[in-house]
Coordinates of C-alpha atoms in Angstrom, one line a residue:
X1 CA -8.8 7.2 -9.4
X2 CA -12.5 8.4 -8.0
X3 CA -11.8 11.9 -6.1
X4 CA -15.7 12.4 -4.7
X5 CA -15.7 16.1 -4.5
X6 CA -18.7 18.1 -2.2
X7 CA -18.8 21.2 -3.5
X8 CA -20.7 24.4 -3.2
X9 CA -20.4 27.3 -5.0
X10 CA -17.3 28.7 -7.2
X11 CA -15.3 31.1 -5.4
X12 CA -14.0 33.9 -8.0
X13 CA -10.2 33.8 -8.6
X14 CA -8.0 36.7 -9.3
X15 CA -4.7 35.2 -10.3
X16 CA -4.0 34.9 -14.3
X17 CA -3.8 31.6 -16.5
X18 CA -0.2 30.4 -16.4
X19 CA -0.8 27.0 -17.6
X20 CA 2.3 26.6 -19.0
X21 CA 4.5 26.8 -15.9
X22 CA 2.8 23.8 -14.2
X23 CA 4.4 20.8 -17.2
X24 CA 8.0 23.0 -17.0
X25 CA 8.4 23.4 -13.2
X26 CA 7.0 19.5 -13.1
X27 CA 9.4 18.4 -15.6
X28 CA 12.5 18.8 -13.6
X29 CA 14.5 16.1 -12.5
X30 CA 12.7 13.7 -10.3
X31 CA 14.6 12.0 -7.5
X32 CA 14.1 8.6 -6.8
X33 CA 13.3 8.7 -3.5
X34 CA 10.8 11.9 -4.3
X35 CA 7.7 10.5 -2.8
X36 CA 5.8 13.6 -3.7
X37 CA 3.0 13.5 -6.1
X38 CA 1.1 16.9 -6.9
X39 CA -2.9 16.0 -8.3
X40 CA -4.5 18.9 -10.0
X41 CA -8.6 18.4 -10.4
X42 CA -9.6 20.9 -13.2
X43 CA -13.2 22.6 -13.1
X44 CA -14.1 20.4 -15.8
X45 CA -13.9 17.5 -13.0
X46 CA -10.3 15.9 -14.6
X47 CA -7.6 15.1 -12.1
X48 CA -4.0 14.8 -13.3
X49 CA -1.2 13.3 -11.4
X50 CA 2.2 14.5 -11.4
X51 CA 5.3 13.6 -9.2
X52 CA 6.9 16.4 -8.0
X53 CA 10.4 17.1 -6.5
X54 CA 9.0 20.3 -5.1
X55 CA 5.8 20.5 -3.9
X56 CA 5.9 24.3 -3.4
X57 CA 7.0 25.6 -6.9
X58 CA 4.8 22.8 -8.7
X59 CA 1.7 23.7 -6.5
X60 CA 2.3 27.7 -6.8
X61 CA 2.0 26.6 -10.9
X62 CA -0.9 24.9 -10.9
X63 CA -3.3 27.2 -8.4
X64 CA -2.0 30.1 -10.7
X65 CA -4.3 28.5 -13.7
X66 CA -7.7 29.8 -13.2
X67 CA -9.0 26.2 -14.7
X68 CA -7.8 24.6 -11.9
X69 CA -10.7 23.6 -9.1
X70 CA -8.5 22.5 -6.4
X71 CA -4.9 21.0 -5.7
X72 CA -3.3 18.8 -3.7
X73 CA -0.2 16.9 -2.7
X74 CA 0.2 13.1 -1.7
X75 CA 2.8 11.9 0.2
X76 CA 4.3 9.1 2.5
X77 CA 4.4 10.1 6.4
X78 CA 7.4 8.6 7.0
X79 CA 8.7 9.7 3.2
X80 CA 9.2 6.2 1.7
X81 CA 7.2 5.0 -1.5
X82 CA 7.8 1.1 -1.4
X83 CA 6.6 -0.6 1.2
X84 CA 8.1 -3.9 2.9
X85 CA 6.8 -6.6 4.4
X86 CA 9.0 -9.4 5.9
X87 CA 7.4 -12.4 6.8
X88 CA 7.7 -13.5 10.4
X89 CA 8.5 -10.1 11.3
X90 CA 5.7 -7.9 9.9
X91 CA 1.7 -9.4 10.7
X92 CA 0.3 -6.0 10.6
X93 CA 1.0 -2.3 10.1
X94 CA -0.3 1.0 9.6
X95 CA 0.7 3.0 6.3
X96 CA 0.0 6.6 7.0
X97 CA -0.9 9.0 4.1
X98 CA -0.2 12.8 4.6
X99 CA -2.5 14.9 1.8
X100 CA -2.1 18.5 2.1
X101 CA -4.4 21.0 -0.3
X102 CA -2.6 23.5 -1.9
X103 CA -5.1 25.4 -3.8
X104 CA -8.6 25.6 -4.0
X105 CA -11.5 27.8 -5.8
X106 CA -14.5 25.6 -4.1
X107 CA -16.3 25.4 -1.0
X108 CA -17.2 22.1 0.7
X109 CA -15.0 19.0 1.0
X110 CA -13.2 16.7 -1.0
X111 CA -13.1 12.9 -0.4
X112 CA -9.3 11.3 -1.5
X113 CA -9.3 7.3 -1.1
X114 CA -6.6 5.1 -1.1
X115 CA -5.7 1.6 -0.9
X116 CA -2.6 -0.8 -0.8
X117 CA -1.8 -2.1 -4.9
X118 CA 0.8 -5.3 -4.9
X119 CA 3.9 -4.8 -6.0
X120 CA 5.1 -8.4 -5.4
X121 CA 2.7 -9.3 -3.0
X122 CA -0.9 -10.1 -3.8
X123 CA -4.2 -9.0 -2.4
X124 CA -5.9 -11.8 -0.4
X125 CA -2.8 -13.6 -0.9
X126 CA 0.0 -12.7 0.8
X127 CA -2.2 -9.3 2.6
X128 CA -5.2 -8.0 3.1
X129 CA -5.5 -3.9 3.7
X130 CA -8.2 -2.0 5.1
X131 CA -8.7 1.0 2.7
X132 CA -8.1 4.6 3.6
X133 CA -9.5 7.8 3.0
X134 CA -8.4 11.9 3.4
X135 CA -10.9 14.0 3.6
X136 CA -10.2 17.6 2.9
X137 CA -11.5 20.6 3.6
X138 CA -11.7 22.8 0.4
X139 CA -12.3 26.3 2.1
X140 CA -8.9 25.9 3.8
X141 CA -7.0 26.7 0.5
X142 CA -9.4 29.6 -0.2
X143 CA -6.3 32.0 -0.6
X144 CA -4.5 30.8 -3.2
X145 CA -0.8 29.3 -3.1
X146 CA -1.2 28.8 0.3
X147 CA -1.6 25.5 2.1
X148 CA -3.6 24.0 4.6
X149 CA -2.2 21.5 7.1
X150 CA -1.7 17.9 6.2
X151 CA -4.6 15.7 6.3
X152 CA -3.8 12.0 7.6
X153 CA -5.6 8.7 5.6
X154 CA -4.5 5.5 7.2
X155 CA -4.3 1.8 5.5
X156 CA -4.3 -0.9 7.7
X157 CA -2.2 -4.0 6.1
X158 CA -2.2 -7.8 7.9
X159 CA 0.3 -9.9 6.3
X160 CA -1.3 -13.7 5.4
X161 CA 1.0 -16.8 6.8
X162 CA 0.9 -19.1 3.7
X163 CA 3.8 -21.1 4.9
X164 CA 6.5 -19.2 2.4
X165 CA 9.2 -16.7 3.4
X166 CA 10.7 -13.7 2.0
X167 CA 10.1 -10.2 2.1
X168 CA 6.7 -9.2 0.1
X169 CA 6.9 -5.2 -1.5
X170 CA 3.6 -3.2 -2.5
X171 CA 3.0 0.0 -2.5
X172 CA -0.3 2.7 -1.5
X173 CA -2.5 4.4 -4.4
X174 CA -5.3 6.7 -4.4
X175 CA -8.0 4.7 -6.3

């Protein structure tokens, strides 16, 4: 995962180091449809990943540790993580991304890519995508527990006719 991040100077935080809210509030029961996935980036420039079944109460943890730099949550538009593809039906479609920052003690902008990863299908193979990318401002989440408005990435997908049928599944990751 490469999160390029454009930053400016530190902005000073107030809030105090509750670190150990963010695995607890993350570590209750996921549903499987729960599309949500919270990505904390640390000052020290490490990103970690976690799915969340509330965005709210696992973002409010994480922008209350003073180590964090920014966060963010990644989620499917239309709310569904597995995407289909049916042949003779689908030849090309638009997967849209919504990324919303939740936190942020930066100034300047953040770059999120994301791409289309095979789940049964295979790049080049049975699809071809056209890589997205969110880019988000990091002075919107200057307050701390707030959020900013969602932030759209888009991945284009064309289907390949190879001659077989079926219905191909993959799914879209930040790389």
């Amino acid at each position: 995962m490469n999160i390029l991040c454009i930053c400016r100077t530190p902005a000073r935080r107030t809030a105090g180091a509750i670190a150990v809210l963010l695995p607890l509030v993350l570590a209750l029961p996921v549903q499987a449809r729960a599309a949500q996935e919270l990505v904390v980036v640390r000052k020290t420039g490490q990103a970690s990943s976690y799915l969340s079944p509330s965005k709210v109460a696992g973002a409010a943890a994480a922008c209350l540790d003073e180590s964090v730099a920014f966060a963010f949550t990644v989620e499917p538009h239309d709310g569904v993580a597995s995407i289909q593809l049916q042949r003779g039906t689908d030849v090309s479609r638009d997967i849209v991304i919504d990324v919303t920052l939740t936190c942020s003690s930066l100034q300047g902008t953040a770059l999120v890519p994301f791409d289309a990863q095979g789940g049964s299908a295979s790049s080049g193979t049975d699809y071809l995508s056209t890589p997205g990318v969110a880019m988000l401002n990091l002075d919107g989440g200057q307050t701390g527990g707030g959020s900013s408005p969602p932030v759209s990435a888009t991945v284009g997908l064309q289907l390949i006719e190879n001659g077989q049928t079926g219905t191909q599944t993959l799914s879209i990751v930040r790389t």
